[in-house]
Amino acid sequence: PMDPREIAMFARHGNLVTRAQARGGGLPDISIDEAVRRGRWVAVRRGVYALSAFWEQLDPHGVALHQARAASAAMTRPHAMSHDSAALEHGLAFWTPSPSLVHVTRPDVRGTRTEHGVKHHLAPYPSWALVHVGGRPVLNAARTAVDLAREHGVPTGITACDSALRAGVTRRELEAVVAAMRCWPHVTWAREAVDLADAGAENLAESLARILVLELGIGRPE
């Protein structure tokens, strides 16, 4: 049987607990290691844990989201969740043909690099582009949609921008983000995605269907 104090501790921390938080809750290292060894807890990342019962019921979307949250919780350097990881936090519906890494944007990293499943991006962001979701630093939905276009290409960008518009982001906000990226890599993909975005697409499937019509070259659908 689960200790109700453990259940309460995980609930307080959004279902993910760091080793430091567990110690602060009165659990010594030997108890933490025993919980993992016996399978009550699962190590999502080094030093970040979830209850096995919670982890096993997650769908792939939930797994990716909590892996990103765990990576953020484990980082000690200033950062913001960005790209795919920020899109998951904002609930944006986006399409990508490749498995998603955890993405963070850092002002202090030298060049973009990938380490231990986390892609660290060097890219500045203004203070207004940073929001907090569940206590985690996340780039806002407009910046995230545009970053997805630059990272994965126009089709992904269109789906993300459609979703952002449905969520209340204005076209002017998307255009302002793109304008600030004048010489950034793949900004032309982002410009095209914003131009073709349409809040009238009610879901991801409608966005993909509109992209198909555009690719067929029979006109711009409404």
Coordinates of C-alpha atoms in Angstrom, one line a residue:
P1 CA 0.0 0.0 0.0
M2 CA 1.2 3.5 -0.8
D3 CA 2.1 5.8 2.1
P4 CA -0.5 8.6 2.0
R5 CA 2.3 11.0 2.9
E6 CA 4.1 10.1 -0.4
I7 CA 0.9 10.6 -2.4
A8 CA 0.4 14.0 -0.8
M9 CA 4.0 15.0 -1.5
F10 CA 3.8 14.2 -5.2
A11 CA 0.4 15.9 -5.4
R12 CA 2.0 19.1 -4.0
H13 CA 4.7 19.1 -6.6
G14 CA 2.7 18.4 -9.7
N15 CA 3.4 14.6 -9.7
L16 CA 7.2 15.1 -10.1
V17 CA 9.5 15.3 -7.0
T18 CA 13.2 16.1 -7.0
R19 CA 15.5 14.3 -4.6
A20 CA 15.9 17.6 -2.7
Q21 CA 12.1 18.0 -2.4
A22 CA 11.8 14.5 -1.1
R23 CA 14.5 15.1 1.5
G24 CA 12.7 18.3 2.5
G25 CA 9.6 16.2 3.0
G26 CA 11.4 14.0 5.5
L27 CA 12.6 11.1 3.3
P28 CA 16.3 10.2 3.7
D29 CA 18.2 9.0 0.6
I30 CA 18.0 5.4 1.7
S31 CA 14.1 5.6 1.6
I32 CA 14.2 7.3 -1.8
D33 CA 16.5 4.6 -3.3
E34 CA 14.3 1.9 -1.7
A35 CA 11.2 3.3 -3.3
V36 CA 12.8 3.2 -6.7
R37 CA 14.3 -0.3 -6.2
R38 CA 10.9 -1.7 -5.1
G39 CA 9.2 0.0 -8.1
R40 CA 6.9 2.4 -6.2
W41 CA 8.8 5.3 -7.8
V42 CA 10.2 5.7 -11.3
A43 CA 13.2 7.9 -12.0
V44 CA 12.1 10.1 -14.9
R45 CA 15.4 11.8 -15.0
R46 CA 18.4 11.6 -12.6
G47 CA 17.2 13.0 -9.3
V48 CA 13.5 13.5 -10.5
Y49 CA 10.9 11.0 -9.7
A50 CA 7.2 10.1 -10.3
L51 CA 5.0 7.5 -8.7
S52 CA 5.0 4.4 -10.8
A53 CA 1.2 4.2 -10.7
F54 CA 0.9 7.7 -12.1
W55 CA 3.6 7.2 -14.8
E56 CA 2.2 3.9 -16.1
Q57 CA -1.2 5.5 -16.9
L58 CA 0.3 8.4 -19.0
D59 CA -0.3 8.4 -22.8
P60 CA 2.7 9.3 -25.1
H61 CA 1.7 13.0 -24.9
G62 CA 1.7 12.9 -21.1
V63 CA 5.1 11.1 -21.0
A64 CA 6.7 13.7 -23.3
L65 CA 5.2 16.5 -21.2
H66 CA 6.4 15.1 -17.9
Q67 CA 9.8 14.3 -19.3
A68 CA 10.2 17.9 -20.3
R69 CA 9.0 19.1 -16.9
A70 CA 11.5 16.7 -15.2
A71 CA 14.4 18.1 -17.3
S72 CA 13.4 21.6 -16.4
A73 CA 13.2 20.7 -12.7
A74 CA 16.7 19.1 -12.9
M75 CA 18.3 22.1 -14.5
T76 CA 20.2 24.6 -12.3
R77 CA 21.1 27.2 -14.9
P78 CA 18.6 29.9 -16.0
H79 CA 16.5 28.6 -18.9
A80 CA 13.0 28.7 -20.4
M81 CA 11.1 25.7 -21.8
S82 CA 10.7 26.3 -25.5
H83 CA 9.9 24.8 -28.9
D84 CA 8.2 21.3 -28.6
S85 CA 8.4 21.4 -24.7
A86 CA 6.7 24.8 -24.5
A87 CA 4.1 23.8 -27.0
L88 CA 3.2 20.8 -24.7
E89 CA 2.9 23.1 -21.7
H90 CA 0.6 25.5 -23.7
G91 CA -1.5 22.7 -25.0
L92 CA -0.8 23.6 -28.7
A93 CA -1.8 21.1 -31.3
F94 CA 1.2 20.7 -33.6
W95 CA 2.5 18.1 -36.1
T96 CA 6.1 16.9 -36.3
P97 CA 7.5 14.0 -38.3
S98 CA 10.3 13.2 -35.8
P99 CA 10.4 12.1 -32.2
S100 CA 10.5 15.1 -29.9
L101 CA 13.5 16.1 -27.7
V102 CA 13.2 18.2 -24.6
H103 CA 13.8 21.8 -25.7
V104 CA 15.1 24.7 -23.6
T105 CA 16.3 28.1 -24.5
R106 CA 19.2 29.6 -22.5
P107 CA 20.8 33.0 -22.6
D108 CA 24.1 31.6 -21.4
V109 CA 24.7 28.6 -23.7
R110 CA 27.3 28.8 -26.4
G111 CA 25.7 27.6 -29.6
T112 CA 22.8 25.1 -29.9
R113 CA 23.7 21.6 -28.7
T114 CA 21.9 18.4 -27.5
E115 CA 22.9 16.6 -24.3
H116 CA 21.1 13.7 -22.6
G117 CA 18.0 14.1 -24.7
V118 CA 17.8 17.9 -24.1
K119 CA 18.4 20.4 -26.9
H120 CA 19.8 23.7 -25.6
H121 CA 19.1 26.7 -27.8
L122 CA 21.0 29.9 -27.8
A123 CA 18.5 32.6 -28.6
P124 CA 17.6 35.8 -26.8
Y125 CA 14.1 36.5 -25.7
P126 CA 12.5 39.6 -24.2
S127 CA 11.0 39.6 -20.7
W128 CA 7.5 39.8 -22.1
A129 CA 8.0 36.5 -24.0
L130 CA 8.6 34.6 -20.7
V131 CA 5.6 33.3 -18.8
H132 CA 5.3 30.8 -15.9
V133 CA 3.2 27.7 -16.2
G134 CA 2.9 25.7 -13.0
G135 CA 5.9 27.5 -11.7
R136 CA 8.0 26.6 -14.7
P137 CA 9.6 29.2 -17.0
V138 CA 8.1 28.8 -20.5
L139 CA 8.3 31.0 -23.6
N140 CA 4.9 32.3 -24.5
A141 CA 2.6 30.7 -27.1
A142 CA 3.4 33.2 -29.9
R143 CA 7.1 32.7 -29.6
T144 CA 6.7 29.0 -29.3
A145 CA 4.6 28.6 -32.5
V146 CA 7.2 30.6 -34.5
D147 CA 10.1 28.6 -32.9
L148 CA 8.4 25.4 -34.0
A149 CA 8.3 26.6 -37.6
R150 CA 12.0 27.5 -37.6
E151 CA 12.9 24.2 -35.9
H152 CA 10.7 21.7 -37.9
G153 CA 9.6 23.5 -41.1
V154 CA 6.5 25.1 -42.6
P155 CA 3.9 22.3 -42.1
T156 CA 4.7 22.1 -38.4
G157 CA 4.7 25.8 -38.1
I158 CA 1.3 26.1 -39.8
T159 CA -0.3 23.6 -37.4
A160 CA 1.3 25.4 -34.4
C161 CA 0.3 28.9 -35.5
D162 CA -3.2 27.7 -36.2
S163 CA -3.4 26.3 -32.7
A164 CA -1.9 29.5 -31.2
L165 CA -4.5 31.6 -33.0
R166 CA -7.3 29.4 -31.7
A167 CA -5.9 29.8 -28.2
G168 CA -6.2 33.6 -28.4
V169 CA -2.8 34.7 -29.8
T170 CA -3.3 37.5 -32.4
R171 CA -1.8 37.5 -35.9
R172 CA -0.1 40.7 -35.0
E173 CA 1.7 39.0 -32.1
L174 CA 3.0 36.2 -34.4
E175 CA 4.1 38.8 -36.9
A176 CA 6.0 40.8 -34.2
V177 CA 7.8 37.7 -33.1
V178 CA 8.9 36.9 -36.7
A179 CA 10.0 40.6 -37.3
A180 CA 12.3 40.4 -34.3
M181 CA 14.1 37.3 -35.9
R182 CA 15.2 39.2 -39.0
C183 CA 18.5 37.2 -39.5
W184 CA 17.7 34.1 -37.5
P185 CA 18.1 30.6 -39.0
H186 CA 15.1 29.4 -41.0
V187 CA 13.1 32.6 -40.3
T188 CA 11.7 32.3 -43.9
W189 CA 9.9 29.1 -42.8
A190 CA 8.4 31.1 -39.9
R191 CA 7.3 33.9 -42.1
E192 CA 5.5 31.5 -44.5
A193 CA 3.9 29.6 -41.6
V194 CA 2.5 32.8 -40.1
D195 CA 1.3 34.0 -43.5
L196 CA -0.6 30.7 -44.1
A197 CA -1.9 30.4 -40.5
D198 CA -5.7 30.4 -40.1
A199 CA -7.7 30.3 -36.9
G200 CA -10.6 28.9 -38.8
A201 CA -8.9 25.5 -38.6
E202 CA -10.8 24.0 -35.6
N203 CA -8.3 21.2 -34.9
L204 CA -5.0 19.6 -36.1
A205 CA -6.7 17.4 -38.7
E206 CA -8.2 20.5 -40.4
S207 CA -4.8 22.2 -40.4
L208 CA -3.3 19.2 -42.1
A209 CA -6.1 19.0 -44.6
R210 CA -5.5 22.7 -45.5
I211 CA -1.8 22.0 -46.0
L212 CA -2.7 19.2 -48.4
V213 CA -4.9 21.5 -50.5
L214 CA -2.0 24.1 -50.6
E215 CA 0.4 21.4 -51.7
L216 CA -1.9 20.4 -54.5
G217 CA -1.7 24.0 -55.8
I218 CA -5.5 24.4 -56.4
G219 CA -5.8 27.6 -54.4
R220 CA -5.8 28.8 -50.8
P221 CA -8.7 27.3 -48.9
E222 CA -10.9 29.1 -46.4

